[in-house]
Each structure stands twice: as structure tokens, then as C-alpha cells.
mmCIF file of C-alpha atoms in Angstrom:
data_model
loop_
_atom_site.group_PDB
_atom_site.id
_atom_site.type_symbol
_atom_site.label_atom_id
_atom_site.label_comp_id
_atom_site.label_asym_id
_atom_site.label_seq_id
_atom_site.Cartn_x
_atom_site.Cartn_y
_atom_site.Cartn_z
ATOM 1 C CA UNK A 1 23.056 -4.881 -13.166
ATOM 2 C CA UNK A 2 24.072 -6.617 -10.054
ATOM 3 C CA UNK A 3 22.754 -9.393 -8.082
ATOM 4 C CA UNK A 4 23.068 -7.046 -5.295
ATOM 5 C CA UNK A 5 21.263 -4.441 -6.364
ATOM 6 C CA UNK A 6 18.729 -6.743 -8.125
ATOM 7 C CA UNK A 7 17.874 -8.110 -4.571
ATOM 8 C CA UNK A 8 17.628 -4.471 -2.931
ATOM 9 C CA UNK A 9 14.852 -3.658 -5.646
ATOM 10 C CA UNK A 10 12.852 -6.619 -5.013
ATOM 11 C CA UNK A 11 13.216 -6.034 -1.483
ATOM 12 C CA UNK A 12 12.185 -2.781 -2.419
ATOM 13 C CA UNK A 13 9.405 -3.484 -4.755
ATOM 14 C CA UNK A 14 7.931 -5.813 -1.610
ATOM 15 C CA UNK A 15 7.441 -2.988 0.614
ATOM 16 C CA UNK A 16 6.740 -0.557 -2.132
ATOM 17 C CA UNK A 17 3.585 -2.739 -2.529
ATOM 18 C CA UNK A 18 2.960 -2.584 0.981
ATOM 19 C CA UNK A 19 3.134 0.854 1.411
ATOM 20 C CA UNK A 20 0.904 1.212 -1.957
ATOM 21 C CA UNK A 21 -1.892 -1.169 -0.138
ATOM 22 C CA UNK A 22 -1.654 0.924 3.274
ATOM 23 C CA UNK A 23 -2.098 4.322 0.995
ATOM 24 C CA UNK A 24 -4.929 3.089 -0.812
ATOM 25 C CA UNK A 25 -7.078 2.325 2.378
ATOM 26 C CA UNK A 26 -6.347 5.831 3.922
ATOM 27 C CA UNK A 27 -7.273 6.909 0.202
ATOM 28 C CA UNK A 28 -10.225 5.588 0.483
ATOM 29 C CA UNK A 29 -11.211 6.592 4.331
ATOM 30 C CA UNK A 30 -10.924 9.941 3.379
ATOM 31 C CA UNK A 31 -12.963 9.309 -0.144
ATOM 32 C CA UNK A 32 -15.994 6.801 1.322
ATOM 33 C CA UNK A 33 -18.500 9.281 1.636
ATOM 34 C CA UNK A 34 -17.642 10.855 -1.652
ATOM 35 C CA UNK A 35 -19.781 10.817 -4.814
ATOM 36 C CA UNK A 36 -19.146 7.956 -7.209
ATOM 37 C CA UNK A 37 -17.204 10.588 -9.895
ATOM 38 C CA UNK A 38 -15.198 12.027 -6.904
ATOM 39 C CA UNK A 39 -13.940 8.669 -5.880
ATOM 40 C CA UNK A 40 -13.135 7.308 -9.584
ATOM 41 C CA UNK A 41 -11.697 10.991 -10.349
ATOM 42 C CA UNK A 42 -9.688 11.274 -6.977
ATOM 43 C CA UNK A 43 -8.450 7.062 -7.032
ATOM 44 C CA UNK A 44 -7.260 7.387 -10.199
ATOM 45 C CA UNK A 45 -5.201 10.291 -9.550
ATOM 46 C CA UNK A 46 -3.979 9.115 -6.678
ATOM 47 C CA UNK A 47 -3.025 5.533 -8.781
ATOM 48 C CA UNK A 48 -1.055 7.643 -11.379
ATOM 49 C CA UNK A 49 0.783 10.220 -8.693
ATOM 50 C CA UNK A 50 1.453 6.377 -7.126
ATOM 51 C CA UNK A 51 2.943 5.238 -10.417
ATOM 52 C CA UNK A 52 5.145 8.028 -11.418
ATOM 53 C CA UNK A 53 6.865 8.318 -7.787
ATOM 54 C CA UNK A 54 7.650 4.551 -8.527
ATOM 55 C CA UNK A 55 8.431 5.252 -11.489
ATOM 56 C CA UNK A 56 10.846 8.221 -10.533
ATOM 57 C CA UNK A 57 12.739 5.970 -7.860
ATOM 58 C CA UNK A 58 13.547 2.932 -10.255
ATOM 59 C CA UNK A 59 15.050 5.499 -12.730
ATOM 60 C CA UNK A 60 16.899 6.659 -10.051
ATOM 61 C CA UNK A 61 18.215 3.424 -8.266
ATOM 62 C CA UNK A 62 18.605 1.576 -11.883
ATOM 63 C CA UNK A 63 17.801 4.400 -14.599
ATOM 64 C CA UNK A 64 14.668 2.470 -15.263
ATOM 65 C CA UNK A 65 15.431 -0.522 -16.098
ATOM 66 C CA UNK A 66 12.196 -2.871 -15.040
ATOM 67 C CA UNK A 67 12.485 -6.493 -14.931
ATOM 68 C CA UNK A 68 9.026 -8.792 -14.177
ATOM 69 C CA UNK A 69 10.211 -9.985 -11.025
ATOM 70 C CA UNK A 70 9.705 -6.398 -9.728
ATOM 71 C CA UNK A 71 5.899 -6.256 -10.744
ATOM 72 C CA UNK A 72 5.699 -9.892 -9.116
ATOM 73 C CA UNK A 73 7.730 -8.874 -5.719
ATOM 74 C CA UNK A 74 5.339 -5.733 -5.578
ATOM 75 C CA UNK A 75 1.931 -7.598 -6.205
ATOM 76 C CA UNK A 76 3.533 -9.853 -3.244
ATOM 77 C CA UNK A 77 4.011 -7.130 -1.182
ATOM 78 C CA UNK A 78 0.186 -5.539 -1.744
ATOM 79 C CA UNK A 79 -1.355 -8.754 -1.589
ATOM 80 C CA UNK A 80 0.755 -9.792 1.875
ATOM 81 C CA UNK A 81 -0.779 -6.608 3.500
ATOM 82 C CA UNK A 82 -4.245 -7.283 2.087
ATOM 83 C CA UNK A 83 -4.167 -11.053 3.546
ATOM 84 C CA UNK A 84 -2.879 -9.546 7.031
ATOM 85 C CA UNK A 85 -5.314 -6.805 7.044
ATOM 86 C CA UNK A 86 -8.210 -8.874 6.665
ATOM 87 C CA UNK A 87 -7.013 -12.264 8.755
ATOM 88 C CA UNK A 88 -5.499 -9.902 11.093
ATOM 89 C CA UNK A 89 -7.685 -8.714 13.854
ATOM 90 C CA UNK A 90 -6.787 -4.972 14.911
ATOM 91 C CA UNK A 91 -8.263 -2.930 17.519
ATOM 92 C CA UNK A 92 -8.371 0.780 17.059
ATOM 93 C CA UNK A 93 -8.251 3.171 20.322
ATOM 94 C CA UNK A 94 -12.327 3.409 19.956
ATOM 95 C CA UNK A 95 -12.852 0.012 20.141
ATOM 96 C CA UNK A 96 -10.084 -0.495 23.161
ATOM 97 C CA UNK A 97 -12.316 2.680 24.965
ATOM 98 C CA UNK A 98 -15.303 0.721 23.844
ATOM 99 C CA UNK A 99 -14.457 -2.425 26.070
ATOM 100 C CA UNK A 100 -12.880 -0.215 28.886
ATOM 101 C CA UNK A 101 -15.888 1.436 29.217
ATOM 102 C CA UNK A 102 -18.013 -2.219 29.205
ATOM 103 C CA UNK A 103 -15.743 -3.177 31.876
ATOM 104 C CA UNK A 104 -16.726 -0.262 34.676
ATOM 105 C CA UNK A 105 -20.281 -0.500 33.839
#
């Protein structure tokens, strides 16, 4: 395998994680006011349909070969998004009409 194409799949692993973080909080928006069974049911499904479309794409970029600096650049990737969604501060169109609102009263 390449160096070249070694680099694209990290690369690719990176976002792959990021993408897998941002899925699994609109997973579990839709899911929070679920029963406990219906959210363990419905997150695991969703972590396996996650795995096999990963899965599908490495044995298509590299017929599957997997190498543990993919697994490292993808917990990388999840865990960058997780650190900027908590230390990041982002307001949502409800809170922005929130202080709008604050400011003609």
C-alpha cells in the first residue's frame, strides 16, 4: 500500500470519527425521551449500521486492509469533536431569538 494512500485513510479515518461523534448526538436527540430498551436497542443498531458502512468503504478504498493507526486517527477525530463540542460555546437560533427578544423588552 502506498504512503499516499495510507495518508488519505488517516485523513479519512479523522473525519470519519468526526462525522461518527456528530451522528451519535443527533442519534441521541431524537432517542432522549425514549425508554431505556429503545435507546440500548436503537444505539446499538445505529453503532453496527455505523460499523459496516466503515467497514464497506475501507474494503473499497484498500480491500480491507486495517492498520492501528486508522482506529487511533478515528478515536482522534471523535474525541476532537467531543473536546470542541463541550469547550466550544454554540448558540442555536432559540437562544439567538432568546437574547433578541431580552434586548426590545
Amino acid at each position: 500500500m502506498s504512503a499516499q494512500l495510507q495518508l488519505f485513510l488517516v485523513i479519512f479515518n479523522f473525519f470519519y470519527g468526526n462525522l461518527s461523534f456528530l451522528l451519535f448526538i443527533l442519534n441521541y436527540f431524537f432517542i432522549k425521551n425514549e425508554t431505556l430498551l429503545v435507546k440500548v436497542l436503537l444505539t446499538m443498531l445505529f453503532s453496527i449500521d455505523l460499523t459496516i458502512i466503515y467497514l464497506i468503504i475501507i474494503y473499497k478504498i484498500n480491500y480491507g486492509i486495517f492498520h492501528i493507526y486508522y482506529l487511533l486517527s478515528f478515536l482522534l477525530g471523535f474525541y476532537l469533536a467531543y473536546f470542541v463540542k463541550k469547550h466550544v460555546k454554540f448558540l442555536t437560533i432559540k437562544q439567538k431569538l432568546i437574547d433578541i427578544k431580552k434586548r426590545e423588552i
